[in-house]
Every structure is written in C-alpha cells, then in structure tokens.
CSV table of C-alpha atoms and ligand atoms in Angstrom, one decimal:
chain,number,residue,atom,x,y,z
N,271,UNK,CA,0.0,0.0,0.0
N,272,UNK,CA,1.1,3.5,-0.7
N,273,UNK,CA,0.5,4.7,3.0
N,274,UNK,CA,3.1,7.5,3.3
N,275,UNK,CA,3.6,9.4,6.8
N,276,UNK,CA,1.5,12.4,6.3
N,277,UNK,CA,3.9,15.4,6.6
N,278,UNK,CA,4.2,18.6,7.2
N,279,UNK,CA,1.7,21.4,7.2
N,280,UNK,CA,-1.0,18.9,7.0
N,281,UNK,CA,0.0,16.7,9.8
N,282,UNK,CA,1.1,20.3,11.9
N,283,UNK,CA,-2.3,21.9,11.2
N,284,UNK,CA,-4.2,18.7,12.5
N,285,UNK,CA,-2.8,15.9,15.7
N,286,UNK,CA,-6.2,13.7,14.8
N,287,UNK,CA,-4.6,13.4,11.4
N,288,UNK,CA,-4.2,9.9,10.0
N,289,UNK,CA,-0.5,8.3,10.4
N,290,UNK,CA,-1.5,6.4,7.0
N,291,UNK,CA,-2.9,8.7,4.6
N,292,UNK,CA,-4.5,6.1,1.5
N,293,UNK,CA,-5.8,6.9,-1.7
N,294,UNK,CA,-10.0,6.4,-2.1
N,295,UNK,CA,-12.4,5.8,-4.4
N,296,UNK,CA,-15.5,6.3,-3.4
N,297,UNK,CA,-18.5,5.7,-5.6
N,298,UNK,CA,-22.4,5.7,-4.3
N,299,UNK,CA,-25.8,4.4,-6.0
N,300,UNK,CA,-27.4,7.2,-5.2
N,301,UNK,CA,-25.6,9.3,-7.4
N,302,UNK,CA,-22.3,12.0,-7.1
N,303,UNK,CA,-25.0,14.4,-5.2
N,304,UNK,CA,-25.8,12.2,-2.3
N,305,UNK,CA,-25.5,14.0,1.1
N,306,UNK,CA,-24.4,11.0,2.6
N,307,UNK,CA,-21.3,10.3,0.0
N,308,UNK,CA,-20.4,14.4,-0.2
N,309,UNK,CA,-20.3,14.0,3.9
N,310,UNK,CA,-17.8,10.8,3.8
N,311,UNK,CA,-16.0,12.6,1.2
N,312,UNK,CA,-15.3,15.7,3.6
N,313,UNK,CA,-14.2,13.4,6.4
N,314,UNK,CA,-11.8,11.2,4.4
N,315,UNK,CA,-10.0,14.3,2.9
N,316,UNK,CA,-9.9,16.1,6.9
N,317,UNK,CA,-8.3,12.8,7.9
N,318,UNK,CA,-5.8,13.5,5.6
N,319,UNK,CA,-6.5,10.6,2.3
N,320,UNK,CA,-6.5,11.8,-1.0
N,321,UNK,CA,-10.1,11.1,-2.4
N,322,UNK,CA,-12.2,11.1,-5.7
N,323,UNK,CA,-15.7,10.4,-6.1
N,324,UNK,CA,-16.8,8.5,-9.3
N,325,UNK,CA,-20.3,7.8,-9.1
N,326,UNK,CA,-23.4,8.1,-11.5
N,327,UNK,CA,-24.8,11.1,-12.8
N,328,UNK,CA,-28.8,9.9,-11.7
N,329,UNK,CA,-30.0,7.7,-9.0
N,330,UNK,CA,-29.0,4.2,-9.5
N,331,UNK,CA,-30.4,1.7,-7.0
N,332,UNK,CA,-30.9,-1.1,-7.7
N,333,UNK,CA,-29.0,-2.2,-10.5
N,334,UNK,CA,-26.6,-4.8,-8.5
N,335,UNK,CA,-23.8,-5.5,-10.3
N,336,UNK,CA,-24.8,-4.6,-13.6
N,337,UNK,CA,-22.6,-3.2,-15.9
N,338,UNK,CA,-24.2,-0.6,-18.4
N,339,UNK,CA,-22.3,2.0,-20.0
N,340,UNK,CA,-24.3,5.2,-21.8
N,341,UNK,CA,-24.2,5.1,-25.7
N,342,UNK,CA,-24.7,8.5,-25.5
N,343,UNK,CA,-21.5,11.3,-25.4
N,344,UNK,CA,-23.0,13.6,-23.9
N,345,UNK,CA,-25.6,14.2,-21.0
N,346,UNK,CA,-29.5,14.1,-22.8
N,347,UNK,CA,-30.9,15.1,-19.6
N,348,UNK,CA,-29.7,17.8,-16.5
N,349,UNK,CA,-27.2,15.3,-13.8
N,350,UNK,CA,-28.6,14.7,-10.8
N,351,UNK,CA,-29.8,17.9,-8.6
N,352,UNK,CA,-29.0,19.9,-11.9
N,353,UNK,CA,-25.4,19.6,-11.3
N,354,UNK,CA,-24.3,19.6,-14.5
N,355,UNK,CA,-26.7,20.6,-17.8
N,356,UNK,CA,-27.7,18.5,-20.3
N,357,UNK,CA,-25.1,18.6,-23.1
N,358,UNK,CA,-22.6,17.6,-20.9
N,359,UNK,CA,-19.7,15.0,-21.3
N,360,UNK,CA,-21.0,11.5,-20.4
N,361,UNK,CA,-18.6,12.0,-18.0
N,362,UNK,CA,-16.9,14.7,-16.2
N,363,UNK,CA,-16.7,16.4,-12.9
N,364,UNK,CA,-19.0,18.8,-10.7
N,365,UNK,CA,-18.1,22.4,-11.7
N,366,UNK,CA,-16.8,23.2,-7.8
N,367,UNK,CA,-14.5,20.6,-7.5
N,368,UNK,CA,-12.4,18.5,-9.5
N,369,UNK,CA,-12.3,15.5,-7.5
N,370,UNK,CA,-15.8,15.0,-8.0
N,371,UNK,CA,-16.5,12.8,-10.9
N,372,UNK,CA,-20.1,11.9,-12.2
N,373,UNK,CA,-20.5,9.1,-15.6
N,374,UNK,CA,-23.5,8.4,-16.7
N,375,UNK,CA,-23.8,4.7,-16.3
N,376,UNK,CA,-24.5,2.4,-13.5
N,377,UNK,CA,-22.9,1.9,-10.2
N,378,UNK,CA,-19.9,-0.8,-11.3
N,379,UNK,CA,-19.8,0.7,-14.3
N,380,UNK,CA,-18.4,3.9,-12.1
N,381,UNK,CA,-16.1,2.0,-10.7
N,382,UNK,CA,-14.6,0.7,-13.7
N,383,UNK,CA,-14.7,3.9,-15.4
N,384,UNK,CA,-12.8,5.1,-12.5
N,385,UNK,CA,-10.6,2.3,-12.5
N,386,UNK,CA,-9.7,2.4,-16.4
N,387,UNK,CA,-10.6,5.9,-17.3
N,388,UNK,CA,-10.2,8.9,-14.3
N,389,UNK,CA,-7.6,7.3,-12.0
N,390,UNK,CA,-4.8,6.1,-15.3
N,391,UNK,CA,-5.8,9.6,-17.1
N,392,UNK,CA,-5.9,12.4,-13.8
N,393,UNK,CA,-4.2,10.5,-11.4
N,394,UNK,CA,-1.3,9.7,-12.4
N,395,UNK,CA,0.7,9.8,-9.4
N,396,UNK,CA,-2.1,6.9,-8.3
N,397,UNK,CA,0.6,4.9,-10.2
N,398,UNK,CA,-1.2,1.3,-8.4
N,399,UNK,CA,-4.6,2.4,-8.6
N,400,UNK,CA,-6.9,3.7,-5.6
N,401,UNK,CA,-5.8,1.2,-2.0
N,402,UNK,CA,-9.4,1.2,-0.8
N,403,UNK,CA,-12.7,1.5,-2.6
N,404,UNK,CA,-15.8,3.0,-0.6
N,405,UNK,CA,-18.9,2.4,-1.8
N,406,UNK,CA,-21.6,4.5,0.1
N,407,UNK,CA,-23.5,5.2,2.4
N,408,UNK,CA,-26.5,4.6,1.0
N,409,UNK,CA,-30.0,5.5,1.4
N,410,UNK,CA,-31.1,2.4,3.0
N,411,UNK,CA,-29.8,-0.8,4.4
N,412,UNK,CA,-28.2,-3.5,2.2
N,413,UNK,CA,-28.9,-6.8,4.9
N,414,UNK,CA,-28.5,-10.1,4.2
N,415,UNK,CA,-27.4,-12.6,1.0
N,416,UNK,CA,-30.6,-11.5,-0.4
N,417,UNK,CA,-29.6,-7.8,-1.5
N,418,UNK,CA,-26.1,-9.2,-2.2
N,419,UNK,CA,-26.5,-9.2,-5.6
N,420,UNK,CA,-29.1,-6.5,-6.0
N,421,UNK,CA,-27.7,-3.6,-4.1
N,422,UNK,CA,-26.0,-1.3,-6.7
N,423,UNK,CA,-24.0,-0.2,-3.5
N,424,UNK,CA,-22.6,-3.8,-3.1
N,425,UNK,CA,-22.5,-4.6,-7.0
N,426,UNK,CA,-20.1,-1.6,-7.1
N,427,UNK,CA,-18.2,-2.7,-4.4
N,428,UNK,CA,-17.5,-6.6,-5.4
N,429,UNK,CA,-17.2,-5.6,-9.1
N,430,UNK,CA,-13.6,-3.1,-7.4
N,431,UNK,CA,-12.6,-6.5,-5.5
N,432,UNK,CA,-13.0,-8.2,-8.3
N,433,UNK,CA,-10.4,-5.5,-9.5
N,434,UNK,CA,-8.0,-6.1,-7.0
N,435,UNK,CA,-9.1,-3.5,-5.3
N,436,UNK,CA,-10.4,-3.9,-1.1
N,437,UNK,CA,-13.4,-3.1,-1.1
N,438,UNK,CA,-16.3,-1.7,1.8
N,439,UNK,CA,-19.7,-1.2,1.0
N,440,UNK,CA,-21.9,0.9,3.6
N,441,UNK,CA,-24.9,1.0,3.6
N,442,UNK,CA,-27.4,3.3,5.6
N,443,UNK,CA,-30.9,4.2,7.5
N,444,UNK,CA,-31.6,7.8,6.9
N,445,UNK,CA,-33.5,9.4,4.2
N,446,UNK,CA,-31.9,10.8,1.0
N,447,UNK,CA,-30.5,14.0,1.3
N,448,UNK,CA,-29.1,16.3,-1.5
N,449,UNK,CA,-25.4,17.6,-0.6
N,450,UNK,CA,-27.0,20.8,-1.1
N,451,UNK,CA,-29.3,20.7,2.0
N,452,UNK,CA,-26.8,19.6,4.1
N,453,UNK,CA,-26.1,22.8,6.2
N,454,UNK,CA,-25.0,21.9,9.4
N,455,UNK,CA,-23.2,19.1,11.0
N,456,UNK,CA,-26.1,17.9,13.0
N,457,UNK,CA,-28.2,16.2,10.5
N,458,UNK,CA,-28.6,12.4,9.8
N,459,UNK,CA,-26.3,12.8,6.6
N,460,UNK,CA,-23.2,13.8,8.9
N,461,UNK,CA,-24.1,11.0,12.3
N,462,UNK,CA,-24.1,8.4,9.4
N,463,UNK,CA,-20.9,9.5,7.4
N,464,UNK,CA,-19.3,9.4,10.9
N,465,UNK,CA,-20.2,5.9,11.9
N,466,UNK,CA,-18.8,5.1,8.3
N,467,UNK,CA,-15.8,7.5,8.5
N,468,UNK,CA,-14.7,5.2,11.9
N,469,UNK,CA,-15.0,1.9,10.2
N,470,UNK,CA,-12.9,3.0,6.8
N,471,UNK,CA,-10.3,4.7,9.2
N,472,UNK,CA,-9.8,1.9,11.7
N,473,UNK,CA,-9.3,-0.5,8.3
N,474,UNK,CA,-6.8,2.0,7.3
N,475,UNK,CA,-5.3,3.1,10.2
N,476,UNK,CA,-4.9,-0.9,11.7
N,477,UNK,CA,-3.4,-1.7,7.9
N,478,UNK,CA,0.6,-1.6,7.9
N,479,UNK,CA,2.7,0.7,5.7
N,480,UNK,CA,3.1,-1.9,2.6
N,481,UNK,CA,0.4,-4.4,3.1
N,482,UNK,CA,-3.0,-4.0,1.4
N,483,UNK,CA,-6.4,-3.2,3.7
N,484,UNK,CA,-7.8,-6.4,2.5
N,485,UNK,CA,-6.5,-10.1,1.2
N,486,UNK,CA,-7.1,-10.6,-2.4
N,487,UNK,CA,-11.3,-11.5,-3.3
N,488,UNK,CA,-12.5,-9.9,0.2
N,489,UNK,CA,-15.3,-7.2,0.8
N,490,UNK,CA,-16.6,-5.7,4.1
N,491,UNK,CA,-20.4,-5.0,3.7
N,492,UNK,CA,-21.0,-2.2,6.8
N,493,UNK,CA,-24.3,-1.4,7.3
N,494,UNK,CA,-25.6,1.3,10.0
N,495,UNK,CA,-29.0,2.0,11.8
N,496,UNK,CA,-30.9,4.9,12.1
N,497,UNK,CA,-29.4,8.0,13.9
N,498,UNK,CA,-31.0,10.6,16.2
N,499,UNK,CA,-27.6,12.1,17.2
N,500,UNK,CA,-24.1,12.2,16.9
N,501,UNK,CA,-23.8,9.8,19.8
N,502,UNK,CA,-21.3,6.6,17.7
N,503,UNK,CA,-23.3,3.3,17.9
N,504,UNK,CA,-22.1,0.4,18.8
N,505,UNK,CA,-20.2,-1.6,16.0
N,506,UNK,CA,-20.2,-5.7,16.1
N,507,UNK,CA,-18.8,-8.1,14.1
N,508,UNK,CA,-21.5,-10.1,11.9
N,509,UNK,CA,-22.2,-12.6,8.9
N,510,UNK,CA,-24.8,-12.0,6.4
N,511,UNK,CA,-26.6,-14.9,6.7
N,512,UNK,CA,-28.5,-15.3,10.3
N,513,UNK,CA,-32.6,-13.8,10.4
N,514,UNK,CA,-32.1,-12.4,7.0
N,515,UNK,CA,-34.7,-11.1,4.6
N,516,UNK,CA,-35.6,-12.1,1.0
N,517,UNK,CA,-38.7,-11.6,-1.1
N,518,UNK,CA,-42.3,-13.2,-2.3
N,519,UNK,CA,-44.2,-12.0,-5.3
N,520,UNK,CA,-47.1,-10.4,-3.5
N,521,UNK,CA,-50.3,-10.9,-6.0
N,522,UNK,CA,-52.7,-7.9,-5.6
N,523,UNK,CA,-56.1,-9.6,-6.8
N,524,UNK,CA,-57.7,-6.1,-7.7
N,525,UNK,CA,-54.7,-4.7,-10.1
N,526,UNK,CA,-53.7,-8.4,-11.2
N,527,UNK,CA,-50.3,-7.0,-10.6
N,528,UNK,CA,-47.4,-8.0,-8.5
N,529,UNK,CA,-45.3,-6.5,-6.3
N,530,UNK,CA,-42.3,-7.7,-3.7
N,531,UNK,CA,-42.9,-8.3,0.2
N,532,UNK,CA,-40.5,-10.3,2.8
N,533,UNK,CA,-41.3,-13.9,3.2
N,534,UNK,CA,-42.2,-15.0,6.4
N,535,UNK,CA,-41.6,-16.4,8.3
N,536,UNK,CA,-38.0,-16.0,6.9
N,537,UNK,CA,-37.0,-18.8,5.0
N,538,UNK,CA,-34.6,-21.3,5.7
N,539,UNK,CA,-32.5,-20.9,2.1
N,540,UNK,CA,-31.5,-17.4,2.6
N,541,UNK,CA,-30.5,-18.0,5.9
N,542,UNK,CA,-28.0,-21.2,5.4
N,543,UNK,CA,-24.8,-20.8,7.0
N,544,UNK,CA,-22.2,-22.8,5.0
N,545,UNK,CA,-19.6,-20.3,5.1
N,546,UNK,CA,-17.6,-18.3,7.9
N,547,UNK,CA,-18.4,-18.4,11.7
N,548,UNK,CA,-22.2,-19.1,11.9
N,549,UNK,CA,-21.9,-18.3,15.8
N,550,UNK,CA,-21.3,-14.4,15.0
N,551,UNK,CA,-24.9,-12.6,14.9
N,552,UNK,CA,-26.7,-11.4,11.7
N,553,UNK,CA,-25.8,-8.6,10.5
N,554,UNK,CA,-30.1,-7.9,10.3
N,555,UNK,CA,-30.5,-8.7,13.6
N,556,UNK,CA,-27.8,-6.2,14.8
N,557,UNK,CA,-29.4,-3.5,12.8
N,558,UNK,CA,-32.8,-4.1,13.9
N,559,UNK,CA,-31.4,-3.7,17.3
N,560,UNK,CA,-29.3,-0.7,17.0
N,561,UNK,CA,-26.1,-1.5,16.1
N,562,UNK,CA,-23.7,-1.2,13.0
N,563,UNK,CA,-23.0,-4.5,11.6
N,564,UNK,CA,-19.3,-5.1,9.9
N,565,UNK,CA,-19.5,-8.5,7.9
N,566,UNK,CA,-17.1,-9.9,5.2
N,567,UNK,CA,-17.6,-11.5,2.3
N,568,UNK,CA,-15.2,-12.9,-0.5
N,569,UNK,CA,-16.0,-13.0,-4.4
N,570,UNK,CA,-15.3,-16.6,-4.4
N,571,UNK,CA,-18.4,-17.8,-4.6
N,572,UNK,CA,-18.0,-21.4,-4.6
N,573,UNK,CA,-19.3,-23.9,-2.3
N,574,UNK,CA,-17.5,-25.2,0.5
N,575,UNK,CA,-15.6,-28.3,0.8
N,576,UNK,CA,-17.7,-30.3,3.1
N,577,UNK,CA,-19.7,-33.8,2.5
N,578,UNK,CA,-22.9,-31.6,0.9
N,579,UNK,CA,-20.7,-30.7,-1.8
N,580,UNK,CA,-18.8,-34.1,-2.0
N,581,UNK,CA,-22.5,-35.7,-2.3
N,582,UNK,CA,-23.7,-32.8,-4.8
N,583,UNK,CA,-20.8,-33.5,-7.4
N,584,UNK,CA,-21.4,-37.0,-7.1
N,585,UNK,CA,-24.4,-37.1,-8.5
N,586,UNK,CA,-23.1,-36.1,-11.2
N,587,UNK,CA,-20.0,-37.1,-11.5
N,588,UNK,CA,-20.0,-40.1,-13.9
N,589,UNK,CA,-20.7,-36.9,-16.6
N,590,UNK,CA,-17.0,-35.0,-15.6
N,591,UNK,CA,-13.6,-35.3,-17.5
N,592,UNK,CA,-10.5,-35.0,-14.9
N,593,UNK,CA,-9.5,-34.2,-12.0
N,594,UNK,CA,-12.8,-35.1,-9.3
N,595,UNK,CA,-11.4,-33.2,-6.5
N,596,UNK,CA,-12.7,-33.2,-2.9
N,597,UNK,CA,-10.2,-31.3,-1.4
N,598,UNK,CA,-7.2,-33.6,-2.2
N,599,UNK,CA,-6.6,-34.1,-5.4
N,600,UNK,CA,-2.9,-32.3,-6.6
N,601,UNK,CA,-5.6,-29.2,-7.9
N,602,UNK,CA,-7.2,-28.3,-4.9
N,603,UNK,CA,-4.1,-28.9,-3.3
N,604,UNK,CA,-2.2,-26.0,-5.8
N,605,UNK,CA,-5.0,-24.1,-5.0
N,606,UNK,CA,-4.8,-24.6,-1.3
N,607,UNK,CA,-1.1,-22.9,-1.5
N,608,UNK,CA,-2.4,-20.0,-3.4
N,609,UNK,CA,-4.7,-19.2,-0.7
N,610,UNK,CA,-1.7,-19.5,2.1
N,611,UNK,CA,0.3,-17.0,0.2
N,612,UNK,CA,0.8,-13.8,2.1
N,613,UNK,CA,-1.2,-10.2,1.4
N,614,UNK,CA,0.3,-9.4,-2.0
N,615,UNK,CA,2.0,-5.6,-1.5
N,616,UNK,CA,0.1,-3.9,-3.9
N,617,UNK,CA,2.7,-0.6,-3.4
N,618,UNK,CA,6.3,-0.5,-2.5
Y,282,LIG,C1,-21.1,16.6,-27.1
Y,282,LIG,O1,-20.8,17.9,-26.7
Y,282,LIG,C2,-19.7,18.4,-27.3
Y,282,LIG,C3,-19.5,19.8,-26.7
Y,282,LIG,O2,-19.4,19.7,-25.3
Y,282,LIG,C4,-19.9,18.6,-28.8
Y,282,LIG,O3,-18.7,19.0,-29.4
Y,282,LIG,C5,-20.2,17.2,-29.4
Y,282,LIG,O4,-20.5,17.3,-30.7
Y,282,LIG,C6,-21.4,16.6,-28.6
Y,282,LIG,N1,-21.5,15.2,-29.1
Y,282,LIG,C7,-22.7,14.7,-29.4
Y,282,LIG,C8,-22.7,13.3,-29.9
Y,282,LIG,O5,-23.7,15.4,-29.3
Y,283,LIG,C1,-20.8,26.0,-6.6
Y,283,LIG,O1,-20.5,26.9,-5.6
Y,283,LIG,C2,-21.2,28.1,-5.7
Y,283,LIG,C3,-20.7,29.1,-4.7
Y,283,LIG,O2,-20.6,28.5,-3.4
Y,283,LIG,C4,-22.7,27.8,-5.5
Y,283,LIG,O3,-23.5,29.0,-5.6
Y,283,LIG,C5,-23.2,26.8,-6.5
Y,283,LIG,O4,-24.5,26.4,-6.2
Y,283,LIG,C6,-22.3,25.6,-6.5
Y,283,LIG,N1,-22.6,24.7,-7.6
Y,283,LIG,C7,-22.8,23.4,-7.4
Y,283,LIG,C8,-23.2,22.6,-8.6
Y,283,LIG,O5,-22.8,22.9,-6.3
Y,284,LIG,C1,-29.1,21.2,10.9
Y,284,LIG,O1,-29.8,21.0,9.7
Y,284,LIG,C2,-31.0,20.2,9.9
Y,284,LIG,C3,-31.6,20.0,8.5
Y,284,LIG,O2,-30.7,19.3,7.7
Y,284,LIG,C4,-32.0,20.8,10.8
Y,284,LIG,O3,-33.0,19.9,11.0
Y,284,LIG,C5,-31.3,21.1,12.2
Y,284,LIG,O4,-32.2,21.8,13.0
Y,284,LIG,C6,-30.0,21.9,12.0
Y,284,LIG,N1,-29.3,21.9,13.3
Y,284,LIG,C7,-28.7,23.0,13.7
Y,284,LIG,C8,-28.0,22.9,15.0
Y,284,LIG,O5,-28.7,24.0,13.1
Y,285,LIG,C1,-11.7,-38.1,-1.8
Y,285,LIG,O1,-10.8,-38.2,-0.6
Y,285,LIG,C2,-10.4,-39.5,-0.3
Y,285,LIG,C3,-9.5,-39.4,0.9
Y,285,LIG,O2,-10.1,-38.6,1.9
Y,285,LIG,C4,-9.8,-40.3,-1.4
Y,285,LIG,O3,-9.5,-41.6,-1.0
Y,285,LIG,C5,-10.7,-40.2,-2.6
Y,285,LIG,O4,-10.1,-40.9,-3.7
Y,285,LIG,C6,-11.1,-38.8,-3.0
Y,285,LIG,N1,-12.1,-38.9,-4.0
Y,285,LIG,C7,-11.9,-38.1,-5.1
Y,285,LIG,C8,-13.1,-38.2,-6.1
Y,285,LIG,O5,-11.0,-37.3,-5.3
C-alpha cells in the first residue's frame, strides 16, 4: 500500500490526522450528489487521504452489479440535482471541485470507469490504482445474501474486489439528502458518514505501511442504523446470513399486478450458513437492534468443501472429465497454496 507518513503542514495543522494517509475511491448508487457520500468525502479528505468520487450522474439503486455503459457522449438530460446541464460530457466532474467525478452509467460501471478511465488519465501519481474502494452510504440498508447481488452499493463494491481492489460497501438508515441541503453538521447525513468515517479509518489506520487493507477477493459489507444524534453506535462483528430477509411476489387480486414483500416467516435458504463463523450474529439482527454491523464477504463464490458438496458432485459425476477433486486431489491442493500466500503488496 502507498501509505506515506503524512507530513508537514497537514500533519502540523491537525494531531487527529491519520498516520496512513490512503488513496479512495469512493462511488455511491445514489448518485455523485448524495448528502451521505459528499459528507464521507469531507471526512476522508480532513483525515488527511486523498479522495475522488466517481459515481453516477442519476440515481442508480438497484441495479446490482450490472454493468451498463451510456451510448450516448454527452448528457440528454440535467445530472442529478442539476449539477451539470444537459449537453454535458458523459462523463466529467462537478463544476466546484475536481475531484468529484459523475458518468453516466450504472454503479460498477463507475467503478470501472474510474478504475480504467479517471484514476490512469488524472491520477497519475495513483501509479497502483486507488488502495481502498468506498462504496456509500447509502439511502437504505443492504442486509443479508438476499440484496447481495441486488444492491447497486454492493455490486459496485464486489465488481472493485474483483479489480483487486479492497473493497467496503456501507450502507445506511436515513433518508436521502441532496449535498446541497446539508447545512450543518447535526443532520442524519453527517451522524451516518461518521459511523462510516470510523469503520474505513480503523481499516486503514490498523493496515501496515506496505500491506493492502484487504486479502485478495474480500469485501466488508457495513451497514448502519438509524441516527438521532451524533452519539457513535455500537459496532459488532456479523455474517450476512442469520434472520435475513428475501422476497415473495405479492399478487394484488384487484390490479392483477405483483409487487415484492419479505417472506415469512423468513426462510430457511437465505438463511443457510455454510460459510464463515455461523456463531457471530446477523448482520439484520444487529441492525434491527441498534447497532452497526461489519460483515465480510469474498467474491469466491464457490461452495464449500464439506460432504454436501462431495454428495452434490457426485451425483453427477459419472458426466465429468479429470481431476474429481474433494479437497485432495494435486488441484485443490495448488490451490490450497495460493490461498496461504501472504497479502500481495500492492505498493512498495
Ligand atoms: C457533445 O458535446 C460536445 C461539446 O461539449 C460537442 O462538441 C459534441 O458534438 C457533442 N456530441 C454529441 C454526440 O452530441
Ligand atoms: C458551486 O459553488 C457556488 C458558490 O458556493 C454555489 O453557488 C453553486 O451552487 C455551487 N454549484 C454546485 C453545482 O454545487
Ligand atoms: C441542521 O440542519 C438540519 C436539517 O438538515 C436541521 O433539522 C437542524 O435543526 C439543523 N441543526 C442545527 C443545530 O442548526
Ligand atoms: C476423496 O478423498 C479421499 C480421501 O479422503 C480419497 O480416498 C478419494 O479418492 C477422494 N475422491 C476423489 C473423487 O477425489
């Protein structure tokens, strides 16, 4: 990792300053005029990191990790909160600060546009690329394996850590909020970029100079609960499965039309717990109680070894060519060393 002692005037003007000041790219669903984002953005850059925004020129919720870039050059409608006018670039930055990048596409396609296009072309002292993404926080929680793949705040995220890139997503209770009518620093916009500002920082600050925030594949998925004050909330480590949510299609017999609803009681399937330490709590259940819940993911998505999966591929197995591993054949067993190697330094 790049982390460099912060120096100088900056490090004179403010003691709370960072030790390890990391380069961030933080992207949001919402879009690049999110109160909640323009908030974590004025936090990370007090603390001393070096930060750009790439996020989409409208509201994007929603659109997982869906990659969709505009045909168009140009903007054919005003950006978000009339930002920028139609006529615009496709993609460019907020006319008050330069570091503030809007595309119009969806939320991974942001971060890949800031991956390949803003970071190579502007940044070019960001000679490895950013050393954490942000994603967030967004309007609304993102709970469970359910929104996993349907949270453009979590598509975002995975699609970076897919990248190489560590990745946190943060996801959040209070309403949506325009930058613009964020006056003050007592406001639900501000408590929440705070509880998020704390989690980012601690992964940064507990990261050594030279090793990267995360192991390759691995995401954090933070999600906060509503805020009446500035008082911080408590933060507990969690898994995404445990008393999560998913969805019915709820038939409306007068419109003949559906729309979604939870399931209940909550099923079983979204709730199996085949992977990491099924003693920690849900991350829902934390929420719904008041605290902020820090789970991890990885985008390995494969099951794990265990006899289900042994029994699973057998069924099949008279159809497969080669190698039928089950955790000791000589592939799993390269494999198994890949996974031992240490954090790859991503910076001198
Ligand atoms: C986009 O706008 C630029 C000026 O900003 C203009 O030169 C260009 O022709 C426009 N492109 C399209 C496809 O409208
Ligand atoms: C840019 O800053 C000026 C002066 O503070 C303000 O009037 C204007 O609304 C800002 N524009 C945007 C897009 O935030
Ligand atoms: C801060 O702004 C919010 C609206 O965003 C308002 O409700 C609150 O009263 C303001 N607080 C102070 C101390 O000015
Ligand atoms: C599975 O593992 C056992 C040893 O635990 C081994 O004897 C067997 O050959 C393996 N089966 C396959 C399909 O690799």
């Amino acid at each position: 990792m790049r982390f460099s002692t912060v120096s100088g005037l900056v490090a004179a003007l403010s003691l709370a300053c960072a030790s390890n000041a990391a380069r961030i790219l933080l992207n949001n669903d919402d879009g690049f005029g999110s109160g909640n984002t323009r908030e974590l953005y004025r936090l990370l850059k007090e603390a001393g990191h070096e930060v750009v925004i790439v996020a989409p020129a409208t509201q994007q919720s929603g659109q997982g990790g869906l990659t969709e870039f505009t045909t168009e050059a140009n903007l054919t409608a005003p950006s978000q909160y009339d930002i920028v006018p139609a006529g615009a670039p496709s993609v460019g930055t907020d006319p008050n600060d330069s570091n503030i990048w809007y595309y119009n596409g969806t939320p991974a396609a942001c971060t890949f546009v800031g991956l390949d296009y803003v970071i190579p072309r502007y940044y070019k002292d960001w000679k490895y690329g950013p050393d954490v993404f942000v994603a967030g926080p967004n309007f609304g929680v993102n709970l469970g394996p359910f929104v996993f793949t349907l949270s453009g705040t979590i598509g975002s995220t995975y699609a970076a850590v897919s990248r190489s890139v560590p990745g946190i997503a943060i996801s959040a209770s209070n309403d949506r909020i325009a930058y613009s009518d964020v006056k003050n620093t007592s406001n639900p916009a501000t408590w929440t970029a705070k509880a998020s500002f704390k989690v980012v920082q601690e992964f940064i600050e507990s990261t050594p100079e030279g090793q990267s925030v995360l192991p390759l594949g691995y995401g954090v998925n933070v999600n906060i609960p509503p805020l009446d004050n500035d008082e911080e909330p408590p933060i507990y480590q969690t898994r995404l499965t445990g008393e999560a949510d998913t969805d019915i299609a709820a038939y409306d017999e007068e419109t003949g039309l559906f729309d979604w609803d939870f399931a209940l009681p909550k099923p079983a399937g979204v709730n199996a717990c085949w992977n990491g330490d099924c003693s920690l709590p849900g991350e829902t259940w934390i929420v719904n109680g008041g605290g902020v819940s820090v789970s991890l993911f990885t985008v390995d998505y494969d099951a794990p070894t265990n006899v289900y999966t042994t029994d699973v591929f057998g069924k099949v197995s008279a159809l497969f060519e080669g190698p039928k591993g089950n955790g000791t054949s000589a592939g799993s067993k390269k494999l198994k060393r890949g996974l031992a190697r240490p954090i790859i330094k991503r910076h001198q």
